[in-house]
Coordinates of C-alpha atoms and ligand atoms in Angstrom, one line a residue:
Chain A
X1 CA -38.4 10.2 30.1
X2 CA -37.2 13.7 29.2
X3 CA -36.1 14.2 32.8
X4 CA -34.0 11.1 32.7
X5 CA -32.1 12.1 29.6
X6 CA -31.6 15.6 30.8
X7 CA -30.1 14.3 34.0
X8 CA -27.7 12.1 32.0
X9 CA -26.3 14.9 29.8
X10 CA -23.5 16.9 31.4
X11 CA -24.3 20.5 32.4
X12 CA -23.6 23.1 29.7
X13 CA -20.6 24.4 31.4
X14 CA -18.8 21.1 30.8
X15 CA -19.6 21.2 27.1
X16 CA -16.8 22.2 24.8
X17 CA -15.6 21.4 21.3
X18 CA -12.9 18.8 20.9
X19 CA -9.6 20.6 20.5
X20 CA -8.0 20.2 17.1
X21 CA -4.5 18.7 17.5
X22 CA -3.9 17.0 14.1
X23 CA -2.2 19.9 12.3
X24 CA 1.4 20.6 11.3
X25 CA 4.2 18.3 10.0
X26 CA 3.1 18.7 6.4
X27 CA 5.2 21.5 5.0
X28 CA 4.0 22.7 1.6
X29 CA 6.3 24.6 -0.6
X30 CA 5.1 28.1 -1.4
X31 CA 7.2 29.3 -4.3
X32 CA 6.5 32.9 -3.8
X33 CA 8.0 32.9 -0.3
X34 CA 11.2 31.4 -1.7
X35 CA 11.5 34.4 -4.2
X36 CA 10.7 36.8 -1.4
X37 CA 13.5 35.4 0.7
X38 CA 16.0 36.0 -2.2
X39 CA 14.7 39.5 -2.8
X40 CA 14.8 40.5 0.8
X41 CA 18.4 39.3 1.2
X42 CA 19.6 41.0 -2.0
X43 CA 17.9 44.2 -1.1
X44 CA 19.3 44.3 2.4
X45 CA 22.8 43.5 1.0
X46 CA 22.5 46.2 -1.6
X47 CA 21.3 48.8 0.9
X48 CA 24.0 47.7 3.4
X49 CA 26.7 48.2 0.7
X50 CA 25.4 51.6 -0.4
X51 CA 25.2 52.9 3.1
X52 CA 28.7 51.7 3.9
X53 CA 27.6 49.2 6.6
X54 CA 29.2 46.5 4.4
X55 CA 32.6 47.7 3.2
X56 CA 33.1 47.2 -0.5
X57 CA 36.4 45.4 0.2
X58 CA 34.7 42.8 2.3
X59 CA 31.7 42.1 0.0
X60 CA 30.8 44.0 -3.2
X61 CA 27.2 45.1 -3.7
X62 CA 25.0 42.9 -5.8
X63 CA 24.8 45.7 -8.4
X64 CA 28.6 45.6 -8.8
X65 CA 28.5 41.9 -9.2
X66 CA 25.8 42.4 -11.9
X67 CA 28.0 45.0 -13.6
X68 CA 30.9 42.5 -13.6
X69 CA 28.6 39.9 -15.1
X70 CA 27.5 42.4 -17.9
X71 CA 31.2 43.2 -18.6
X72 CA 31.7 39.5 -19.1
X73 CA 28.7 39.3 -21.4
X74 CA 30.0 42.3 -23.5
X75 CA 33.5 41.0 -23.7
X76 CA 32.1 37.9 -25.4
X77 CA 33.9 35.6 -22.9
X78 CA 30.7 34.5 -21.1
X79 CA 29.9 32.1 -24.0
X80 CA 33.3 30.6 -24.0
X81 CA 33.3 30.0 -20.2
X82 CA 29.7 28.7 -20.2
X83 CA 30.1 26.4 -23.1
X84 CA 33.4 24.9 -21.8
X85 CA 31.8 24.3 -18.4
X86 CA 28.5 22.9 -19.7
X87 CA 30.2 20.6 -22.1
X88 CA 32.4 19.1 -19.4
X89 CA 29.4 18.8 -17.0
X90 CA 27.3 17.2 -19.7
X91 CA 29.9 14.6 -20.7
X92 CA 30.9 13.8 -17.1
X93 CA 27.3 13.6 -15.7
X94 CA 25.9 11.7 -18.7
X95 CA 28.5 9.0 -18.9
X96 CA 29.0 8.8 -15.1
X97 CA 25.2 8.3 -14.7
X98 CA 24.9 5.7 -17.5
X99 CA 27.9 3.7 -16.2
X100 CA 26.6 4.0 -12.7
X101 CA 23.2 2.7 -13.8
X102 CA 24.7 -0.2 -15.5
X103 CA 27.0 -1.2 -12.7
X104 CA 24.3 -0.5 -10.1
X105 CA 21.8 -2.7 -11.9
X106 CA 24.4 -5.5 -12.2
X107 CA 25.1 -5.2 -8.4
X108 CA 21.4 -5.2 -7.7
X109 CA 20.6 -8.3 -9.8
X110 CA 23.7 -10.5 -9.9
X111 CA 25.3 -12.3 -7.0
X112 CA 28.7 -12.3 -8.6
X113 CA 28.7 -8.6 -9.4
X114 CA 27.4 -7.8 -5.9
X115 CA 30.1 -9.8 -4.2
X116 CA 32.8 -8.4 -6.4
X117 CA 31.9 -4.8 -6.8
X118 CA 29.8 -3.7 -3.8
X119 CA 32.7 -3.6 -1.4
X120 CA 34.9 -1.9 -4.0
X121 CA 32.2 0.8 -4.5
X122 CA 31.9 1.3 -0.7
X123 CA 35.7 1.6 -0.5
X124 CA 36.1 4.2 -3.3
X125 CA 32.9 6.2 -2.7
X126 CA 34.1 8.2 0.3
X127 CA 37.4 9.3 -1.4
X128 CA 37.1 12.9 -2.4
X129 CA 37.5 12.5 -6.2
X130 CA 39.4 15.8 -6.4
X131 CA 42.2 14.2 -4.5
X132 CA 42.6 11.9 -7.5
X133 CA 42.8 14.7 -10.0
X134 CA 46.6 14.7 -10.2
X135 CA 46.4 11.0 -11.1
X136 CA 43.7 11.7 -13.7
X137 CA 45.9 14.4 -15.2
X138 CA 48.7 11.8 -15.6
X139 CA 46.3 9.2 -17.0
X140 CA 44.0 11.4 -19.2
X141 CA 46.1 14.5 -19.8
X142 CA 45.9 18.0 -18.5
X143 CA 43.2 18.9 -21.1
X144 CA 39.5 17.9 -21.1
X145 CA 40.1 14.3 -20.3
X146 CA 41.1 14.7 -16.7
X147 CA 38.3 17.2 -15.9
X148 CA 35.6 15.0 -17.5
X149 CA 37.0 12.0 -15.7
X150 CA 36.8 13.7 -12.3
X151 CA 33.1 14.5 -12.9
X152 CA 32.4 11.1 -14.3
X153 CA 33.9 9.4 -11.3
X154 CA 32.1 11.7 -8.9
X155 CA 28.7 10.9 -10.5
X156 CA 29.3 7.3 -11.0
X157 CA 29.5 6.2 -7.3
X158 CA 26.3 7.9 -6.0
X159 CA 24.4 6.6 -9.0
X160 CA 25.6 3.0 -8.4
X161 CA 24.7 3.2 -4.7
X162 CA 21.3 4.7 -5.4
X163 CA 20.5 2.2 -8.2
X164 CA 21.2 -0.9 -6.3
X165 CA 19.6 0.4 -3.2
X166 CA 16.5 1.1 -5.3
X167 CA 16.6 -2.3 -6.8
X168 CA 17.0 -3.9 -3.4
X169 CA 13.8 -2.3 -2.2
X170 CA 11.7 -3.3 -5.3
X171 CA 8.6 -5.3 -4.1
X172 CA 9.6 -8.9 -4.7
X173 CA 5.9 -9.8 -5.2
X174 CA 6.0 -7.8 -8.5
X175 CA 9.1 -9.6 -9.7
X176 CA 7.5 -12.9 -8.9
X177 CA 4.4 -11.8 -10.7
X178 CA 6.6 -11.2 -13.8
X179 CA 8.2 -14.6 -13.5
X180 CA 4.8 -16.3 -13.1
X181 CA 3.6 -14.9 -16.4
X182 CA 6.8 -16.1 -18.1
X183 CA 8.2 -12.6 -18.8
X184 CA 11.8 -12.7 -20.0
X185 CA 14.6 -11.7 -17.7
X186 CA 15.2 -8.6 -19.8
X187 CA 11.6 -7.6 -19.7
X188 CA 11.4 -8.1 -16.0
X189 CA 14.4 -5.7 -15.6
X190 CA 13.1 -3.2 -18.1
X191 CA 9.4 -3.2 -17.3
X192 CA 9.3 -4.0 -13.6
X193 CA 12.6 -3.6 -11.8
X194 CA 13.9 -0.3 -13.3
X195 CA 10.6 1.6 -13.2
X196 CA 10.1 0.5 -9.6
X197 CA 13.7 1.6 -8.7
X198 CA 13.3 4.9 -10.6
X199 CA 12.4 7.1 -7.6
X200 CA 15.6 6.1 -5.8
X201 CA 17.6 6.5 -9.0
X202 CA 16.3 10.0 -9.6
X203 CA 17.1 11.1 -6.0
X204 CA 20.5 9.7 -6.5
X205 CA 20.9 11.8 -9.6
X206 CA 20.0 14.9 -7.6
X207 CA 22.9 14.2 -5.4
X208 CA 25.3 13.3 -8.2
X209 CA 24.3 16.5 -10.1
X210 CA 25.4 18.7 -7.1
X211 CA 28.6 16.7 -6.7
X212 CA 29.4 17.1 -10.4
X213 CA 29.1 20.9 -10.2
X214 CA 31.4 21.0 -7.2
X215 CA 33.9 18.8 -9.0
X216 CA 33.6 20.8 -12.2
X217 CA 34.7 24.0 -10.5
X218 CA 37.5 22.2 -8.6
X219 CA 38.8 20.6 -11.8
X220 CA 38.6 23.9 -13.7
X221 CA 40.6 25.6 -11.0
X222 CA 43.5 23.4 -11.8
X223 CA 44.7 24.3 -15.3
X224 CA 41.8 25.4 -17.4
X225 CA 41.8 28.4 -19.7
X226 CA 38.0 28.7 -20.0
X227 CA 35.2 27.6 -17.6
X228 CA 33.3 29.1 -14.7
X229 CA 35.9 27.6 -12.3
X230 CA 38.8 29.3 -14.2
X231 CA 36.9 32.6 -14.2
X232 CA 36.3 32.4 -10.4
X233 CA 39.9 31.4 -9.8
X234 CA 41.2 34.3 -11.8
X235 CA 38.9 36.7 -10.1
X236 CA 40.1 35.5 -6.7
X237 CA 43.7 35.9 -7.7
X238 CA 43.1 39.5 -8.8
X239 CA 41.0 40.1 -5.7
X240 CA 38.2 41.3 -7.9
X241 CA 35.4 40.1 -5.6
X242 CA 32.7 41.5 -7.8
X243 CA 33.7 39.0 -10.6
X244 CA 34.0 36.3 -8.0
X245 CA 30.4 36.8 -6.8
X246 CA 29.2 36.9 -10.4
X247 CA 30.9 33.6 -11.1
X248 CA 29.6 32.0 -7.9
X249 CA 26.1 33.2 -8.7
X250 CA 26.3 31.5 -12.1
X251 CA 27.2 28.2 -10.4
X252 CA 24.2 28.6 -8.1
X253 CA 22.0 29.1 -11.2
X254 CA 23.6 25.9 -12.7
X255 CA 22.6 24.0 -9.6
X256 CA 19.1 25.4 -9.6
X257 CA 18.6 24.6 -13.2
X258 CA 19.8 21.0 -12.9
X259 CA 17.5 20.5 -9.8
X260 CA 14.6 21.9 -11.8
X261 CA 15.3 19.5 -14.7
X262 CA 15.3 16.6 -12.3
X263 CA 12.1 17.8 -10.7
X264 CA 10.5 17.9 -14.2
X265 CA 11.7 14.4 -14.8
X266 CA 10.2 13.3 -11.5
X267 CA 6.9 14.9 -12.4
X268 CA 6.9 13.2 -15.8
X269 CA 8.0 9.7 -14.8
X270 CA 6.8 9.4 -11.2
X271 CA 3.3 10.9 -11.6
X272 CA 1.9 7.6 -10.6
X273 CA 3.1 8.1 -7.1
X274 CA 0.5 10.7 -6.2
Chain B
X1 CA -5.2 -30.0 -19.3
X2 CA -5.0 -31.6 -15.8
X3 CA -2.4 -31.2 -13.1
X4 CA -1.2 -34.2 -11.1
X5 CA 0.7 -33.9 -7.9
X6 CA 2.8 -36.9 -7.0
X7 CA 4.4 -37.5 -3.6
X8 CA 5.2 -33.8 -3.1
X9 CA 7.2 -32.9 0.0
X10 CA 8.9 -29.6 0.7
X11 CA 11.2 -28.3 3.4
X12 CA 12.9 -25.0 4.0
X13 CA 16.2 -25.9 5.7
X14 CA 15.0 -27.7 8.8
X15 CA 11.4 -26.7 8.5
X16 CA 9.3 -29.4 7.0
X17 CA 6.4 -27.6 5.3
X18 CA 4.6 -30.2 3.2
X19 CA 4.6 -33.9 3.4
X20 CA 3.7 -36.4 0.7
X21 CA 0.9 -34.5 -1.1
X22 CA -0.9 -36.5 -3.8
X23 CA -3.6 -34.6 -5.7
X24 CA -5.4 -34.4 -9.0
X25 CA -6.7 -31.1 -10.4
X26 CA -8.9 -32.1 -13.4
X27 CA -9.8 -29.8 -16.3
X28 CA -12.9 -27.8 -15.6
X29 CA -12.9 -28.2 -11.8
X30 CA -12.1 -25.9 -9.0
X31 CA -10.0 -27.5 -6.2
X32 CA -10.1 -25.5 -3.0
X33 CA -7.3 -26.0 -0.5
X34 CA -7.9 -25.1 3.1
X35 CA -5.8 -25.5 6.2
X36 CA -4.6 -23.6 9.3
X37 CA -2.2 -20.7 8.9
X38 CA 1.4 -21.6 8.2
X39 CA 0.5 -25.1 7.0
X40 CA 2.1 -24.6 3.6
X41 CA -0.9 -23.6 1.4
X42 CA 1.0 -20.8 -0.4
X43 CA 4.0 -23.0 -0.7
X44 CA 1.9 -25.7 -2.3
X45 CA 0.6 -23.2 -4.9
X46 CA 4.1 -21.9 -5.7
X47 CA 5.2 -25.5 -6.3
X48 CA 2.2 -26.1 -8.5
X49 CA 3.1 -23.2 -10.8
X50 CA 6.9 -23.8 -10.9
X51 CA 7.8 -20.7 -8.8
X52 CA 9.6 -23.0 -6.4
X53 CA 11.2 -26.4 -6.7
X54 CA 9.9 -29.2 -4.5
X55 CA 12.4 -31.1 -2.2
X56 CA 10.7 -34.3 -3.3
X57 CA 8.0 -35.5 -5.6
X58 CA 6.8 -33.8 -8.7
X59 CA 4.0 -31.8 -10.4
X60 CA 2.9 -33.1 -13.8
X61 CA 0.9 -31.5 -16.5
X62 CA -1.4 -34.1 -18.1
X63 CA -2.5 -33.3 -21.6
X64 CA -2.1 -30.2 -23.8
X65 CA -3.0 -26.7 -22.7
X66 CA -5.9 -25.2 -24.7
X67 CA -5.2 -23.6 -28.1
X68 CA -3.8 -20.1 -27.8
X69 CA -2.8 -20.4 -24.2
X70 CA 0.2 -18.2 -23.6
X71 CA 0.9 -19.1 -20.0
X72 CA -0.8 -22.4 -19.0
X73 CA -0.2 -22.0 -15.3
X74 CA -1.3 -18.5 -14.2
X75 CA -1.5 -16.9 -10.8
X76 CA -3.9 -14.5 -9.2
X77 CA -2.2 -13.1 -6.1
X78 CA -3.6 -12.1 -2.8
X79 CA -2.1 -8.6 -3.0
X80 CA -3.0 -8.2 -6.7
X81 CA 0.6 -7.5 -7.8
X82 CA -0.4 -4.7 -10.2
X83 CA 2.3 -2.3 -11.5
X84 CA 1.3 1.0 -10.0
X85 CA 2.8 3.0 -12.9
X86 CA 0.7 1.3 -15.5
X87 CA -2.9 1.8 -16.3
X88 CA -5.5 -1.0 -16.2
X89 CA -4.9 -1.6 -19.9
X90 CA -1.1 -1.4 -19.4
X91 CA -1.1 -4.0 -16.7
X92 CA -2.9 -6.4 -18.9
X93 CA -0.8 -5.7 -21.9
X94 CA 2.4 -6.3 -19.8
X95 CA 1.8 -10.0 -19.9
X96 CA 1.0 -10.1 -23.6
X97 CA 4.0 -7.9 -24.8
X98 CA 6.6 -10.6 -24.6
X99 CA 4.7 -13.0 -26.9
X100 CA 4.8 -12.7 -30.6
X101 CA 1.2 -12.0 -31.2
X102 CA -0.1 -9.4 -33.8
X103 CA -1.0 -6.0 -32.4
X104 CA -4.6 -6.5 -33.4
X105 CA -4.9 -9.8 -31.5
X106 CA -3.3 -8.2 -28.5
X107 CA -5.8 -5.4 -28.6
X108 CA -8.6 -7.8 -29.0
X109 CA -7.5 -9.9 -26.1
X110 CA -7.3 -6.8 -23.9
X111 CA -10.7 -5.6 -24.9
X112 CA -12.2 -9.0 -24.4
X113 CA -10.9 -9.6 -20.9
X114 CA -11.8 -6.1 -19.7
X115 CA -15.3 -6.7 -21.1
X116 CA -15.5 -10.0 -19.2
X117 CA -14.5 -8.5 -15.9
X118 CA -16.6 -5.4 -16.5
X119 CA -13.6 -3.0 -16.5
X120 CA -14.0 -1.6 -20.0
X121 CA -14.8 1.9 -18.6
X122 CA -11.7 1.9 -16.5
X123 CA -9.2 1.1 -19.2
X124 CA -7.0 4.1 -18.5
X125 CA -7.3 4.3 -14.8
X126 CA -4.2 3.6 -12.7
X127 CA -4.4 1.1 -9.8
X128 CA -4.3 3.9 -7.2
X129 CA -7.7 5.1 -8.5
X130 CA -9.3 1.7 -8.1
X131 CA -11.0 0.1 -5.1
X132 CA -9.6 -3.2 -3.8
X133 CA -12.3 -5.2 -5.6
X134 CA -11.6 -3.6 -8.9
X135 CA -7.8 -4.1 -8.5
X136 CA -8.4 -7.8 -8.0
X137 CA -10.7 -7.8 -11.1
X138 CA -7.8 -6.2 -13.0
X139 CA -5.6 -9.0 -11.8
X140 CA -8.1 -11.6 -12.9
X141 CA -8.5 -9.9 -16.3
X142 CA -4.7 -10.0 -16.6
X143 CA -4.7 -13.7 -15.8
X144 CA -7.5 -14.5 -18.2
X145 CA -5.8 -12.6 -21.0
X146 CA -3.1 -15.2 -21.4
X147 CA -5.8 -17.9 -21.7
X148 CA -4.6 -20.1 -18.9
X149 CA -5.1 -23.8 -18.6
X150 CA -5.1 -23.6 -14.8
X151 CA -5.7 -20.6 -12.6
X152 CA -3.7 -20.7 -9.4
X153 CA -5.3 -18.4 -6.8
X154 CA -3.8 -17.7 -3.4
X155 CA -6.5 -16.2 -1.2
X156 CA -7.6 -13.8 -3.9
X157 CA -10.3 -12.3 -1.8
X158 CA -8.8 -12.0 1.6
X159 CA -7.4 -8.5 1.1
X160 CA -11.0 -7.3 0.5
X161 CA -13.8 -6.2 2.7
X162 CA -16.6 -8.7 3.2
X163 CA -19.2 -7.1 0.8
X164 CA -16.7 -6.7 -2.0
X165 CA -15.7 -10.3 -1.4
X166 CA -19.3 -11.4 -1.7
X167 CA -19.6 -9.6 -5.0
X168 CA -16.4 -10.9 -6.4
X169 CA -17.4 -14.4 -5.4
X170 CA -20.5 -14.1 -7.5
X171 CA -18.3 -12.8 -10.4
X172 CA -16.1 -15.9 -10.1
X173 CA -19.1 -18.2 -10.0
X174 CA -20.5 -16.5 -13.1
X175 CA -17.2 -16.7 -14.8
X176 CA -16.9 -20.4 -14.1
X177 CA -20.4 -21.1 -15.3
X178 CA -19.5 -19.5 -18.6
X179 CA -16.0 -20.7 -19.1
X180 CA -15.5 -23.8 -16.9
X181 CA -12.0 -22.8 -16.1
X182 CA -9.7 -25.0 -14.1
X183 CA -8.4 -23.7 -10.8
X184 CA -6.6 -24.4 -7.6
X185 CA -8.0 -22.0 -5.1
X186 CA -6.3 -21.4 -1.7
X187 CA -8.3 -19.9 1.1
X188 CA -8.8 -20.1 4.8
X189 CA -12.4 -19.0 4.5
X190 CA -14.5 -22.1 4.7
X191 CA -17.5 -20.4 3.2
X192 CA -15.5 -19.6 0.0
X193 CA -14.3 -23.2 -0.2
X194 CA -17.8 -24.6 -0.1
X195 CA -19.3 -22.1 -2.5
X196 CA -16.5 -22.6 -5.2
X197 CA -14.9 -26.0 -4.7
X198 CA -15.8 -29.1 -6.6
X199 CA -13.2 -30.7 -4.3
X200 CA -12.1 -29.2 -1.0
X201 CA -8.7 -30.4 0.2
X202 CA -8.1 -30.1 3.9
X203 CA -4.5 -29.8 5.0
X204 CA -3.3 -30.6 8.5
X205 CA -1.1 -28.1 10.4
X206 CA 2.5 -28.0 9.5
X207 CA 3.9 -30.2 8.1
X208 CA 0.9 -30.0 5.9
X209 CA -0.4 -33.3 4.7
X210 CA -3.8 -34.1 3.2
X211 CA -6.2 -34.8 6.0
X212 CA -9.3 -35.2 3.8
X213 CA -10.6 -34.5 0.3
X214 CA -14.3 -33.6 0.4
X215 CA -16.1 -33.8 -3.0
X216 CA -19.1 -31.5 -3.4
X217 CA -21.1 -32.4 -6.5
X218 CA -23.8 -29.7 -6.3
X219 CA -23.9 -27.1 -9.1
X220 CA -22.2 -23.9 -8.0
X221 CA -25.2 -21.8 -8.8
X222 CA -27.3 -23.7 -6.2
X223 CA -24.9 -23.1 -3.4
X224 CA -26.5 -20.1 -1.8
X225 CA -25.8 -18.8 1.6
X226 CA -29.0 -20.3 3.1
X227 CA -28.7 -23.7 1.5
X228 CA -28.7 -26.2 4.4
X229 CA -26.5 -28.8 2.6
X230 CA -23.9 -26.2 2.0
X231 CA -24.0 -25.1 5.6
X232 CA -23.8 -28.8 6.7
X233 CA -20.6 -29.3 4.6
X234 CA -19.1 -26.1 6.0
X235 CA -19.8 -27.3 9.5
X236 CA -18.2 -30.7 8.7
X237 CA -15.1 -28.9 7.4
X238 CA -14.9 -26.8 10.4
X239 CA -15.2 -29.8 12.7
X240 CA -12.2 -31.3 10.8
X241 CA -10.2 -28.2 11.0
X242 CA -10.9 -26.9 14.5
X243 CA -8.4 -29.0 16.4
X244 CA -5.7 -28.4 13.8
X245 CA -6.3 -24.6 13.8
X246 CA -6.2 -24.5 17.6
X247 CA -3.0 -26.4 17.7
X248 CA -1.4 -24.3 14.9
X249 CA -2.4 -21.2 16.7
X250 CA -0.7 -22.3 19.9
X251 CA 2.4 -23.3 17.9
X252 CA 2.7 -20.0 16.2
X253 CA 2.1 -18.1 19.4
X254 CA 4.6 -20.2 21.4
Ligands
ATP1 N1 10.9 -18.7 1.5 C1 10.7 -19.3 2.7 N2 11.8 -19.5 3.5 C2 11.7 -20.1 4.7 N3 10.5 -20.4 5.2 C3 9.4 -20.2 4.5 C4 9.4 -19.6 3.2 N4 8.2 -19.4 2.8 C5 7.4 -19.9 3.7 N5 8.1 -20.4 4.8 C6 7.6 -21.0 6.0 O1 6.8 -22.1 5.6 C7 5.6 -22.3 6.3 C8 4.5 -22.4 5.4 O2 4.3 -21.1 4.7 P1 3.1 -20.8 3.8 O3 3.2 -19.4 3.4 O4 3.1 -21.8 2.7 O5 1.9 -21.0 4.7 P2 0.3 -20.7 4.4 O6 -0.4 -22.0 4.7 O7 0.2 -20.1 3.1 O8 0.0 -19.7 5.6 P3 -1.0 -18.5 5.6 O9 -2.3 -19.1 5.9 O10 -0.5 -17.7 6.7 O11 -1.0 -17.9 4.2 C9 5.6 -21.1 7.3 O12 6.0 -21.5 8.5 C10 6.6 -20.1 6.7 O13 7.2 -19.4 7.7
MG2 MG1 -0.4 -18.1 2.4

């Protein structure tokens, strides 16, 4: 009996563990590595500038940009630039998103709205909104109106598209469930459709937030006294590249902050997904 | 409250799905509907609860729904249809929120149905944390919370594994023994039909028409797996269905 089984098992030389081949394709964010990347680049840049490998005319050292930033802080202008920019961003982004949500929901739920507006949105979405700025200046004046309108327009379209795309992919079985329990139309939209579309809406907001920062700067470069865009433009005109880098870095921090806020919102509202 | 189906036919464009269905669902009885795939069982159920409009014929409510019924015709779906972002409690309260009932009564209804479906300990769990059987119990709790006159169930157990199905089947039988609810229960599992049904309606392949209505007047409690009478009826139903199922299978494949 023992002989028979021994004969059936393969000889030891053929025995080996099964090779693991299921790994990879699951990138996990390691925050520390992100910081290290930044630090390494800044350090190399600083060292390059100090040693003369990077000529100061081509690219100022990070420390010079920092000094320019501190000058700005001391002059008291930082607050004026920042508050002007943030206020425009806030108005444009908030109203653009709200209008986008409303129109997107209408397109997502109503046949008439869909037939009438969806083609229009597709036609206007790809137009660079900055090309319309001269028109906006005529319509809304050279002051705040035209700048806010540019950002508002820029946010509006991606939000519309994300919202109705999200609504289209809501599980119809859930909607039918709502109807079968006699929920009102408003309740079905508020308690079933919009929460289910929220992941898509938030990723749309991520995109529209970046677009609004780009448009903010572009709009401020055309006739604004204060604002990060105006500061950067002035720095460029004077060839003071240290100020330019300082301004651009502030924009980057804007972007990171907005992204972080949206991530927080996702964590708060979409916790049920994981 | 009874449901009466009169001369019901339904078609989707050129596809005739149901033909001349006449049926009574009387208060306190479970009517099981069986039939080969694609014969229109789910369509029939959607017509019964008003989720779809019949091409011909009508569905009538006979008598008044019970006192305090918020939604007389209430579904239990095959895929549970729970909102993943709401807790067990939240999923039940969803269907109570639209009605003007005092907060205390709402709370009492929730506590009551969770108790009846043995879910009280899982009040704050979200669907993702629950097993399939528990999800379906949540869906049943939600359905019971509106105090329905007729429960419309579309293959409520077929997304579950066979052991869970067996347990939930026992739960349903207990529930019926206690509350004598009225139900139309769609299944393509003959064993479920003979364990639960006071009437078993056999539909033909598409277009679905009623082939036979088999009445089983044995108390639900006595219909155990080993009971020879139950097995006999199940065999009888299978003999009726076999040819239809074979034909339907070839139709769908071809
Ligand atoms: N909304 C619809 N539009 C067009 N055809 C449909 C629709 N719903 C169902 N059908 C068709 O009607 C027929 C009956 O469908 P139904 O879902 O009622 O069958 P069923 O008996 O429930 O099948 P199963 O056993 O697979 O659940 C099928 O051929 C299906 O393709
Ligand atoms: Mg079906």
